[in-house]
């Protein structure tokens, strides 16, 4: 016990003794209630009791426990170090899912659904987080590249160009079913144009409608990507014409959807959105 806590303890005990003195005088000495002699006697008794209790506690802490504590520390210092238990062998990696009922496939599908819903609400950061940590092996090969294409778009719209760029190797349309290759091609081009590879993006989406035989469902995003590439080359009038076609066909909603992803034609997109 250090000096300051010891003084506090003494003060507390003396205060308790003073309170006990009044009670002792009132209960144990009824004939002398209120007399100075009774109060002095009771007070002295209480103070003596408190002092004995305090001294006993102090000696118990210092004498029996002190050497034992030192011996315990010395014993621990002299004891040989115990060998660490060997790590258990690592389990082999689990095989990829092989049937539609595998919980991992269901989990990956649910993550895609949640991400798509969040993306439609404009919460692209949360959308990307829903799918970002799903192991690719958990996703069926038939839709794996398509889901990674969606993830790349969400990452672009969340402002994470680095994460989207790291997906370029996975956005290989040759590994995707023929029905989704145009979507994968569009996603790859969208990443390339924002990463500065203008010619690479144009080679994927073409320089005009229909050059890459794109279906109608991806034509608007091809136009937007083409507009960014043209704006990066300084062809602002041609970029505006591409974006104008988007607005004339489907309105400004598609521009609003891709606006958070940025790009060289963003200022022109804002102008057309304001024009309605």
mmCIF file of N, CA and C in Angstrom, residues 159-270:
data_model
loop_
_atom_site.group_PDB
_atom_site.id
_atom_site.type_symbol
_atom_site.label_atom_id
_atom_site.label_comp_id
_atom_site.label_asym_id
_atom_site.label_seq_id
_atom_site.Cartn_x
_atom_site.Cartn_y
_atom_site.Cartn_z
ATOM 1 N N UNK A 159 -16.118 5.338 -57.129
ATOM 2 C CA UNK A 159 -14.880 6.110 -57.151
ATOM 3 C C UNK A 159 -13.636 5.295 -56.908
ATOM 4 N N UNK A 160 -13.737 3.976 -56.961
ATOM 5 C CA UNK A 160 -12.583 3.113 -56.695
ATOM 6 C C UNK A 160 -12.046 2.578 -58.020
ATOM 7 N N UNK A 161 -11.361 3.445 -58.766
ATOM 8 C CA UNK A 161 -10.826 3.049 -60.065
ATOM 9 C C UNK A 161 -9.777 1.958 -59.922
ATOM 10 N N UNK A 162 -8.982 2.018 -58.855
ATOM 11 C CA UNK A 162 -7.948 1.014 -58.655
ATOM 12 C C UNK A 162 -8.527 -0.384 -58.541
ATOM 13 N N UNK A 163 -9.599 -0.532 -57.752
ATOM 14 C CA UNK A 163 -10.216 -1.849 -57.591
ATOM 15 C C UNK A 163 -10.820 -2.325 -58.902
ATOM 16 N N UNK A 164 -11.445 -1.408 -59.639
ATOM 17 C CA UNK A 164 -12.026 -1.794 -60.927
ATOM 18 C C UNK A 164 -10.937 -2.201 -61.911
ATOM 19 N N UNK A 165 -9.820 -1.507 -61.901
ATOM 20 C CA UNK A 165 -8.723 -1.840 -62.818
ATOM 21 C C UNK A 165 -8.149 -3.208 -62.512
ATOM 22 N N UNK A 166 -8.106 -3.563 -61.233
ATOM 23 C CA UNK A 166 -7.571 -4.876 -60.865
ATOM 24 C C UNK A 166 -8.449 -6.021 -61.360
ATOM 25 N N UNK A 167 -9.671 -5.721 -61.764
ATOM 26 C CA UNK A 167 -10.560 -6.753 -62.290
ATOM 27 C C UNK A 167 -10.401 -6.968 -63.786
ATOM 28 N N UNK A 168 -9.558 -6.163 -64.457
ATOM 29 C CA UNK A 168 -9.465 -6.252 -65.908
ATOM 30 C C UNK A 168 -9.102 -7.656 -66.382
ATOM 31 N N UNK A 169 -8.193 -8.309 -65.667
ATOM 32 C CA UNK A 169 -7.801 -9.662 -66.087
ATOM 33 C C UNK A 169 -8.964 -10.640 -66.010
ATOM 34 N N UNK A 170 -9.897 -10.370 -65.097
ATOM 35 C CA UNK A 170 -11.053 -11.269 -64.958
ATOM 36 C C UNK A 170 -12.159 -10.938 -65.958
ATOM 37 N N UNK A 171 -12.123 -9.745 -66.538
ATOM 38 C CA UNK A 171 -13.159 -9.338 -67.490
ATOM 39 C C UNK A 171 -12.758 -9.788 -68.897
ATOM 40 N N UNK A 172 -12.641 -11.076 -69.051
ATOM 41 C CA UNK A 172 -12.224 -11.671 -70.318
ATOM 42 C C UNK A 172 -13.466 -12.228 -71.011
ATOM 43 N N UNK A 173 -13.887 -11.564 -72.080
ATOM 44 C CA UNK A 173 -15.131 -11.983 -72.730
ATOM 45 C C UNK A 173 -15.027 -13.365 -73.347
ATOM 46 N N UNK A 174 -13.817 -13.810 -73.656
ATOM 47 C CA UNK A 174 -13.666 -15.145 -74.237
ATOM 48 C C UNK A 174 -14.045 -16.241 -73.237
ATOM 49 N N UNK A 175 -13.996 -15.908 -71.944
ATOM 50 C CA UNK A 175 -14.357 -16.893 -70.921
ATOM 51 C C UNK A 175 -15.824 -16.791 -70.536
ATOM 52 N N UNK A 176 -16.549 -15.884 -71.144
ATOM 53 C CA UNK A 176 -17.955 -15.692 -70.818
ATOM 54 C C UNK A 176 -18.834 -16.334 -71.894
ATOM 55 N N UNK A 177 -20.036 -16.753 -71.515
ATOM 56 C CA UNK A 177 -20.974 -17.255 -72.530
ATOM 57 C C UNK A 177 -21.238 -16.186 -73.585
ATOM 58 N N UNK A 178 -21.539 -16.621 -74.784
ATOM 59 C CA UNK A 178 -21.736 -15.682 -75.897
ATOM 60 C C UNK A 178 -22.820 -14.663 -75.596
ATOM 61 N N UNK A 179 -23.829 -15.060 -74.820
ATOM 62 C CA UNK A 179 -24.957 -14.163 -74.567
ATOM 63 C C UNK A 179 -24.584 -12.962 -73.706
ATOM 64 N N UNK A 180 -23.526 -13.075 -72.909
ATOM 65 C CA UNK A 180 -23.165 -11.975 -72.011
ATOM 66 C C UNK A 180 -21.863 -11.291 -72.430
ATOM 67 N N UNK A 181 -21.266 -11.727 -73.510
ATOM 68 C CA UNK A 181 -20.004 -11.110 -73.920
ATOM 69 C C UNK A 181 -20.130 -9.618 -74.208
ATOM 70 N N UNK A 182 -21.201 -9.147 -74.843
ATOM 71 C CA UNK A 182 -21.318 -7.698 -75.050
ATOM 72 C C UNK A 182 -21.318 -6.904 -73.744
ATOM 73 N N UNK A 183 -21.944 -7.473 -72.695
ATOM 74 C CA UNK A 183 -21.945 -6.791 -71.398
ATOM 75 C C UNK A 183 -20.545 -6.751 -70.796
ATOM 76 N N UNK A 184 -19.841 -7.864 -70.890
ATOM 77 C CA UNK A 184 -18.473 -7.921 -70.370
ATOM 78 C C UNK A 184 -17.582 -6.961 -71.139
ATOM 79 N N UNK A 185 -17.755 -6.913 -72.455
ATOM 80 C CA UNK A 185 -16.953 -6.003 -73.291
ATOM 81 C C UNK A 185 -17.213 -4.553 -72.891
ATOM 82 N N UNK A 186 -18.466 -4.230 -72.648
ATOM 83 C CA UNK A 186 -18.786 -2.863 -72.243
ATOM 84 C C UNK A 186 -18.195 -2.509 -70.893
ATOM 85 N N UNK A 187 -18.220 -3.446 -69.952
ATOM 86 C CA UNK A 187 -17.640 -3.187 -68.627
ATOM 87 C C UNK A 187 -16.134 -2.989 -68.725
ATOM 88 N N UNK A 188 -15.486 -3.819 -69.529
ATOM 89 C CA UNK A 188 -14.038 -3.685 -69.690
ATOM 90 C C UNK A 188 -13.688 -2.345 -70.326
ATOM 91 N N UNK A 189 -14.445 -1.943 -71.343
ATOM 92 C CA UNK A 189 -14.196 -0.656 -72.004
ATOM 93 C C UNK A 189 -14.406 0.509 -71.040
ATOM 94 N N UNK A 190 -15.423 0.395 -70.175
ATOM 95 C CA UNK A 190 -15.691 1.473 -69.213
ATOM 96 C C UNK A 190 -14.521 1.654 -68.258
ATOM 97 N N UNK A 191 -13.889 0.562 -67.853
ATOM 98 C CA UNK A 191 -12.730 0.660 -66.969
ATOM 99 C C UNK A 191 -11.538 1.236 -67.728
ATOM 100 N N UNK A 192 -11.326 0.775 -68.965
ATOM 101 C CA UNK A 192 -10.160 1.214 -69.733
ATOM 102 C C UNK A 192 -10.199 2.714 -70.002
ATOM 103 N N UNK A 193 -11.354 3.234 -70.380
ATOM 104 C CA UNK A 193 -11.406 4.651 -70.746
ATOM 105 C C UNK A 193 -11.130 5.532 -69.537
ATOM 106 N N UNK A 194 -11.538 5.099 -68.356
ATOM 107 C CA UNK A 194 -11.278 5.896 -67.151
ATOM 108 C C UNK A 194 -9.856 5.698 -66.640
ATOM 109 N N UNK A 195 -9.225 4.613 -67.065
ATOM 110 C CA UNK A 195 -7.821 4.383 -66.716
ATOM 111 C C UNK A 195 -6.872 5.025 -67.720
ATOM 112 N N UNK A 196 -7.417 5.674 -68.749
ATOM 113 C CA UNK A 196 -6.588 6.389 -69.714
ATOM 114 C C UNK A 196 -6.301 5.645 -71.005
ATOM 115 N N UNK A 197 -6.799 4.424 -71.136
ATOM 116 C CA UNK A 197 -6.570 3.655 -72.364
ATOM 117 C C UNK A 197 -7.723 3.921 -73.324
ATOM 118 N N UNK A 198 -7.657 5.079 -73.992
ATOM 119 C CA UNK A 198 -8.754 5.512 -74.854
ATOM 120 C C UNK A 198 -8.899 4.593 -76.058
ATOM 121 N N UNK A 199 -7.800 4.297 -76.729
ATOM 122 C CA UNK A 199 -7.859 3.460 -77.928
ATOM 123 C C UNK A 199 -8.319 2.043 -77.585
ATOM 124 N N UNK A 200 -7.873 1.534 -76.446
ATOM 125 C CA UNK A 200 -8.330 0.210 -76.033
ATOM 126 C C UNK A 200 -9.829 0.180 -75.810
ATOM 127 N N UNK A 201 -10.386 1.239 -75.230
ATOM 128 C CA UNK A 201 -11.824 1.300 -75.007
ATOM 129 C C UNK A 201 -12.579 1.390 -76.336
ATOM 130 N N UNK A 202 -12.091 2.226 -77.255
ATOM 131 C CA UNK A 202 -12.762 2.366 -78.548
ATOM 132 C C UNK A 202 -12.727 1.064 -79.345
ATOM 133 N N UNK A 203 -11.672 0.294 -79.200
ATOM 134 C CA UNK A 203 -11.597 -0.968 -79.922
ATOM 135 C C UNK A 203 -12.649 -1.962 -79.434
ATOM 136 N N UNK A 204 -13.128 -1.777 -78.225
ATOM 137 C CA UNK A 204 -14.130 -2.684 -77.669
ATOM 138 C C UNK A 204 -15.559 -2.253 -77.972
ATOM 139 N N UNK A 205 -15.825 -0.950 -77.941
ATOM 140 C CA UNK A 205 -17.198 -0.475 -78.160
ATOM 141 C C UNK A 205 -17.413 0.052 -79.572
ATOM 142 N N UNK A 206 -16.333 0.178 -80.353
ATOM 143 C CA UNK A 206 -16.467 0.689 -81.706
ATOM 144 C C UNK A 206 -16.564 2.204 -81.744
ATOM 145 N N UNK A 207 -16.441 2.748 -82.932
ATOM 146 C CA UNK A 207 -16.482 4.202 -83.097
ATOM 147 C C UNK A 207 -17.843 4.700 -83.518
ATOM 148 N N UNK A 208 -18.774 3.789 -83.722
ATOM 149 C CA UNK A 208 -20.139 4.158 -84.075
ATOM 150 C C UNK A 208 -21.073 3.008 -83.701
ATOM 151 N N UNK A 209 -22.360 3.303 -83.633
ATOM 152 C CA UNK A 209 -23.345 2.281 -83.292
ATOM 153 C C UNK A 209 -23.271 1.100 -84.265
ATOM 154 N N UNK A 210 -23.338 -0.103 -83.708
ATOM 155 C CA UNK A 210 -23.402 -1.304 -84.516
ATOM 156 C C UNK A 210 -22.073 -1.821 -85.018
ATOM 157 N N UNK A 211 -21.010 -1.081 -84.795
ATOM 158 C CA UNK A 211 -19.713 -1.543 -85.303
ATOM 159 C C UNK A 211 -19.284 -2.841 -84.647
ATOM 160 N N UNK A 212 -19.670 -3.056 -83.403
ATOM 161 C CA UNK A 212 -19.332 -4.306 -82.707
ATOM 162 C C UNK A 212 -20.549 -5.215 -82.544
ATOM 163 N N UNK A 213 -21.591 -4.952 -83.343
ATOM 164 C CA UNK A 213 -22.805 -5.779 -83.310
ATOM 165 C C UNK A 213 -23.375 -5.904 -81.902
ATOM 166 N N UNK A 214 -23.379 -4.806 -81.184
ATOM 167 C CA UNK A 214 -23.874 -4.844 -79.811
ATOM 168 C C UNK A 214 -25.401 -4.918 -79.797
ATOM 169 N N UNK A 215 -25.984 -5.658 -78.857
ATOM 170 C CA UNK A 215 -27.445 -5.685 -78.725
ATOM 171 C C UNK A 215 -27.963 -4.379 -78.139
ATOM 172 N N UNK A 216 -29.258 -4.194 -78.258
ATOM 173 C CA UNK A 216 -29.851 -2.925 -77.824
ATOM 174 C C UNK A 216 -29.667 -2.682 -76.334
ATOM 175 N N UNK A 217 -29.631 -3.752 -75.530
ATOM 176 C CA UNK A 217 -29.571 -3.551 -74.072
ATOM 177 C C UNK A 217 -28.243 -2.983 -73.587
ATOM 178 N N UNK A 218 -27.206 -3.010 -74.413
ATOM 179 C CA UNK A 218 -25.931 -2.426 -73.992
ATOM 180 C C UNK A 218 -25.554 -1.206 -74.830
ATOM 181 N N UNK A 219 -26.406 -0.839 -75.783
ATOM 182 C CA UNK A 219 -26.025 0.247 -76.698
ATOM 183 C C UNK A 219 -25.804 1.563 -75.963
ATOM 184 N N UNK A 220 -26.610 1.847 -74.960
ATOM 185 C CA UNK A 220 -26.482 3.141 -74.275
ATOM 186 C C UNK A 220 -25.156 3.247 -73.519
ATOM 187 N N UNK A 221 -24.747 2.190 -72.864
ATOM 188 C CA UNK A 221 -23.471 2.256 -72.144
ATOM 189 C C UNK A 221 -22.299 2.272 -73.116
ATOM 190 N N UNK A 222 -22.461 1.665 -74.289
ATOM 191 C CA UNK A 222 -21.424 1.774 -75.314
ATOM 192 C C UNK A 222 -21.293 3.231 -75.754
ATOM 193 N N UNK A 223 -22.414 3.887 -75.936
ATOM 194 C CA UNK A 223 -22.379 5.297 -76.340
ATOM 195 C C UNK A 223 -21.718 6.163 -75.285
ATOM 196 N N UNK A 224 -22.037 5.906 -74.034
ATOM 197 C CA UNK A 224 -21.447 6.708 -72.953
ATOM 198 C C UNK A 224 -19.940 6.498 -72.907
ATOM 199 N N UNK A 225 -19.504 5.260 -73.011
ATOM 200 C CA UNK A 225 -18.064 4.982 -73.008
ATOM 201 C C UNK A 225 -17.399 5.615 -74.219
ATOM 202 N N UNK A 226 -18.044 5.533 -75.370
ATOM 203 C CA UNK A 226 -17.504 6.158 -76.583
ATOM 204 C C UNK A 226 -17.402 7.672 -76.414
ATOM 205 N N UNK A 227 -18.402 8.267 -75.745
ATOM 206 C CA UNK A 227 -18.368 9.717 -75.512
ATOM 207 C C UNK A 227 -17.175 10.094 -74.633
ATOM 208 N N UNK A 228 -16.883 9.290 -73.609
ATOM 209 C CA UNK A 228 -15.717 9.567 -72.766
ATOM 210 C C UNK A 228 -14.424 9.473 -73.577
ATOM 211 N N UNK A 229 -14.351 8.477 -74.446
ATOM 212 C CA UNK A 229 -13.141 8.317 -75.260
ATOM 213 C C UNK A 229 -12.970 9.491 -76.217
ATOM 214 N N UNK A 230 -14.061 9.917 -76.823
ATOM 215 C CA UNK A 230 -13.983 11.046 -77.757
ATOM 216 C C UNK A 230 -13.636 12.340 -77.017
ATOM 217 N N UNK A 231 -14.210 12.537 -75.843
ATOM 218 C CA UNK A 231 -13.885 13.734 -75.059
ATOM 219 C C UNK A 231 -12.413 13.722 -74.663
ATOM 220 N N UNK A 232 -11.871 12.553 -74.327
ATOM 221 C CA UNK A 232 -10.452 12.468 -73.976
ATOM 222 C C UNK A 232 -9.564 12.823 -75.162
ATOM 223 N N UNK A 233 -10.056 12.593 -76.350
ATOM 224 C CA UNK A 233 -9.293 12.939 -77.564
ATOM 225 C C UNK A 233 -9.547 14.380 -78.004
ATOM 226 N N UNK A 234 -10.354 15.105 -77.274
ATOM 227 C CA UNK A 234 -10.643 16.493 -77.626
ATOM 228 C C UNK A 234 -11.784 16.670 -78.598
ATOM 229 N N UNK A 235 -12.480 15.609 -78.954
ATOM 230 C CA UNK A 235 -13.595 15.688 -79.900
ATOM 231 C C UNK A 235 -14.892 15.894 -79.114
ATOM 232 N N UNK A 236 -15.056 17.094 -78.571
ATOM 233 C CA UNK A 236 -16.161 17.358 -77.656
ATOM 234 C C UNK A 236 -17.510 17.358 -78.355
ATOM 235 N N UNK A 237 -17.571 17.856 -79.589
ATOM 236 C CA UNK A 237 -18.850 17.865 -80.310
ATOM 237 C C UNK A 237 -19.316 16.436 -80.585
ATOM 238 N N UNK A 238 -18.390 15.585 -80.994
ATOM 239 C CA UNK A 238 -18.751 14.186 -81.246
ATOM 240 C C UNK A 238 -19.166 13.491 -79.948
ATOM 241 N N UNK A 239 -18.498 13.823 -78.842
ATOM 242 C CA UNK A 239 -18.867 13.236 -77.558
ATOM 243 C C UNK A 239 -20.271 13.667 -77.153
ATOM 244 N N UNK A 240 -20.569 14.947 -77.371
ATOM 245 C CA UNK A 240 -21.913 15.430 -77.020
ATOM 246 C C UNK A 240 -22.977 14.756 -77.880
ATOM 247 N N UNK A 241 -22.664 14.511 -79.144
ATOM 248 C CA UNK A 241 -23.621 13.850 -80.024
ATOM 249 C C UNK A 241 -23.935 12.442 -79.539
ATOM 250 N N UNK A 242 -22.928 11.732 -79.073
ATOM 251 C CA UNK A 242 -23.159 10.391 -78.543
ATOM 252 C C UNK A 242 -24.081 10.448 -77.325
ATOM 253 N N UNK A 243 -23.839 11.370 -76.435
ATOM 254 C CA UNK A 243 -24.654 11.482 -75.231
ATOM 255 C C UNK A 243 -26.072 11.961 -75.560
ATOM 256 N N UNK A 244 -26.179 12.784 -76.594
ATOM 257 C CA UNK A 244 -27.498 13.252 -77.019
ATOM 258 C C UNK A 244 -28.349 12.094 -77.517
ATOM 259 N N UNK A 245 -27.726 11.128 -78.170
ATOM 260 C CA UNK A 245 -28.452 9.950 -78.637
ATOM 261 C C UNK A 245 -28.981 9.138 -77.461
ATOM 262 N N UNK A 246 -28.202 9.075 -76.400
ATOM 263 C CA UNK A 246 -28.662 8.373 -75.199
ATOM 264 C C UNK A 246 -29.910 9.032 -74.644
ATOM 265 N N UNK A 247 -29.879 10.337 -74.509
ATOM 266 C CA UNK A 247 -31.017 11.066 -73.952
ATOM 267 C C UNK A 247 -32.241 10.935 -74.853
ATOM 268 N N UNK A 248 -32.046 11.020 -76.158
ATOM 269 C CA UNK A 248 -33.171 10.913 -77.080
ATOM 270 C C UNK A 248 -33.816 9.532 -77.037
ATOM 271 N N UNK A 249 -33.019 8.493 -76.786
ATOM 272 C CA UNK A 249 -33.552 7.129 -76.789
ATOM 273 C C UNK A 249 -34.181 6.727 -75.465
ATOM 274 N N UNK A 250 -33.510 7.012 -74.350
ATOM 275 C CA UNK A 250 -33.980 6.496 -73.052
ATOM 276 C C UNK A 250 -34.095 7.569 -71.978
ATOM 277 N N UNK A 251 -33.848 8.823 -72.309
ATOM 278 C CA UNK A 251 -33.906 9.871 -71.310
ATOM 279 C C UNK A 251 -32.582 10.017 -70.556
ATOM 280 N N UNK A 252 -32.613 10.783 -69.486
ATOM 281 C CA UNK A 252 -31.374 11.104 -68.775
ATOM 282 C C UNK A 252 -31.048 10.086 -67.678
ATOM 283 N N UNK A 253 -31.923 9.112 -67.449
ATOM 284 C CA UNK A 253 -31.688 8.175 -66.353
ATOM 285 C C UNK A 253 -30.385 7.406 -66.530
ATOM 286 N N UNK A 254 -30.077 7.004 -67.772
ATOM 287 C CA UNK A 254 -28.850 6.247 -67.995
ATOM 288 C C UNK A 254 -27.618 7.115 -67.735
ATOM 289 N N UNK A 255 -27.717 8.397 -68.087
ATOM 290 C CA UNK A 255 -26.600 9.298 -67.784
ATOM 291 C C UNK A 255 -26.443 9.447 -66.275
ATOM 292 N N UNK A 256 -27.553 9.576 -65.568
ATOM 293 C CA UNK A 256 -27.487 9.708 -64.108
ATOM 294 C C UNK A 256 -26.881 8.466 -63.476
ATOM 295 N N UNK A 257 -27.187 7.301 -64.031
ATOM 296 C CA UNK A 257 -26.692 6.048 -63.470
ATOM 297 C C UNK A 257 -25.173 5.946 -63.592
ATOM 298 N N UNK A 258 -24.638 6.467 -64.694
ATOM 299 C CA UNK A 258 -23.200 6.367 -64.936
ATOM 300 C C UNK A 258 -22.439 7.620 -64.519
ATOM 301 N N UNK A 259 -23.134 8.654 -64.125
ATOM 302 C CA UNK A 259 -22.467 9.899 -63.757
ATOM 303 C C UNK A 259 -21.471 9.726 -62.607
ATOM 304 N N UNK A 260 -21.804 8.968 -61.528
ATOM 305 C CA UNK A 260 -20.832 8.835 -60.430
ATOM 306 C C UNK A 260 -19.509 8.203 -60.837
ATOM 307 N N UNK A 261 -19.484 7.461 -61.958
ATOM 308 C CA UNK A 261 -18.233 6.835 -62.397
ATOM 309 C C UNK A 261 -17.258 7.851 -62.979
ATOM 310 N N UNK A 262 -17.711 9.075 -63.221
ATOM 311 C CA UNK A 262 -16.815 10.094 -63.763
ATOM 312 C C UNK A 262 -16.404 9.796 -65.190
ATOM 313 N N UNK A 263 -15.318 10.429 -65.606
ATOM 314 C CA UNK A 263 -14.829 10.233 -66.963
ATOM 315 C C UNK A 263 -14.677 11.568 -67.682
ATOM 316 N N UNK A 264 -13.969 11.596 -68.798
ATOM 317 C CA UNK A 264 -13.688 12.861 -69.502
ATOM 318 C C UNK A 264 -14.932 13.601 -69.971
ATOM 319 N N UNK A 265 -16.040 12.907 -70.207
ATOM 320 C CA UNK A 265 -17.242 13.573 -70.710
ATOM 321 C C UNK A 265 -18.227 13.916 -69.594
ATOM 322 N N UNK A 266 -17.792 13.885 -68.361
ATOM 323 C CA UNK A 266 -18.713 14.102 -67.253
ATOM 324 C C UNK A 266 -19.364 15.478 -67.298
ATOM 325 N N UNK A 267 -18.599 16.495 -67.628
ATOM 326 C CA UNK A 267 -19.171 17.845 -67.668
ATOM 327 C C UNK A 267 -20.287 17.927 -68.707
ATOM 328 N N UNK A 268 -20.095 17.289 -69.851
ATOM 329 C CA UNK A 268 -21.136 17.292 -70.884
ATOM 330 C C UNK A 268 -22.350 16.504 -70.414
ATOM 331 N N UNK A 269 -22.145 15.436 -69.704
ATOM 332 C CA UNK A 269 -23.259 14.663 -69.151
ATOM 333 C C UNK A 269 -24.094 15.542 -68.215
ATOM 334 N N UNK A 270 -23.430 16.313 -67.379
ATOM 335 C CA UNK A 270 -24.152 17.198 -66.454
ATOM 336 C C UNK A 270 -24.968 18.235 -67.213
#
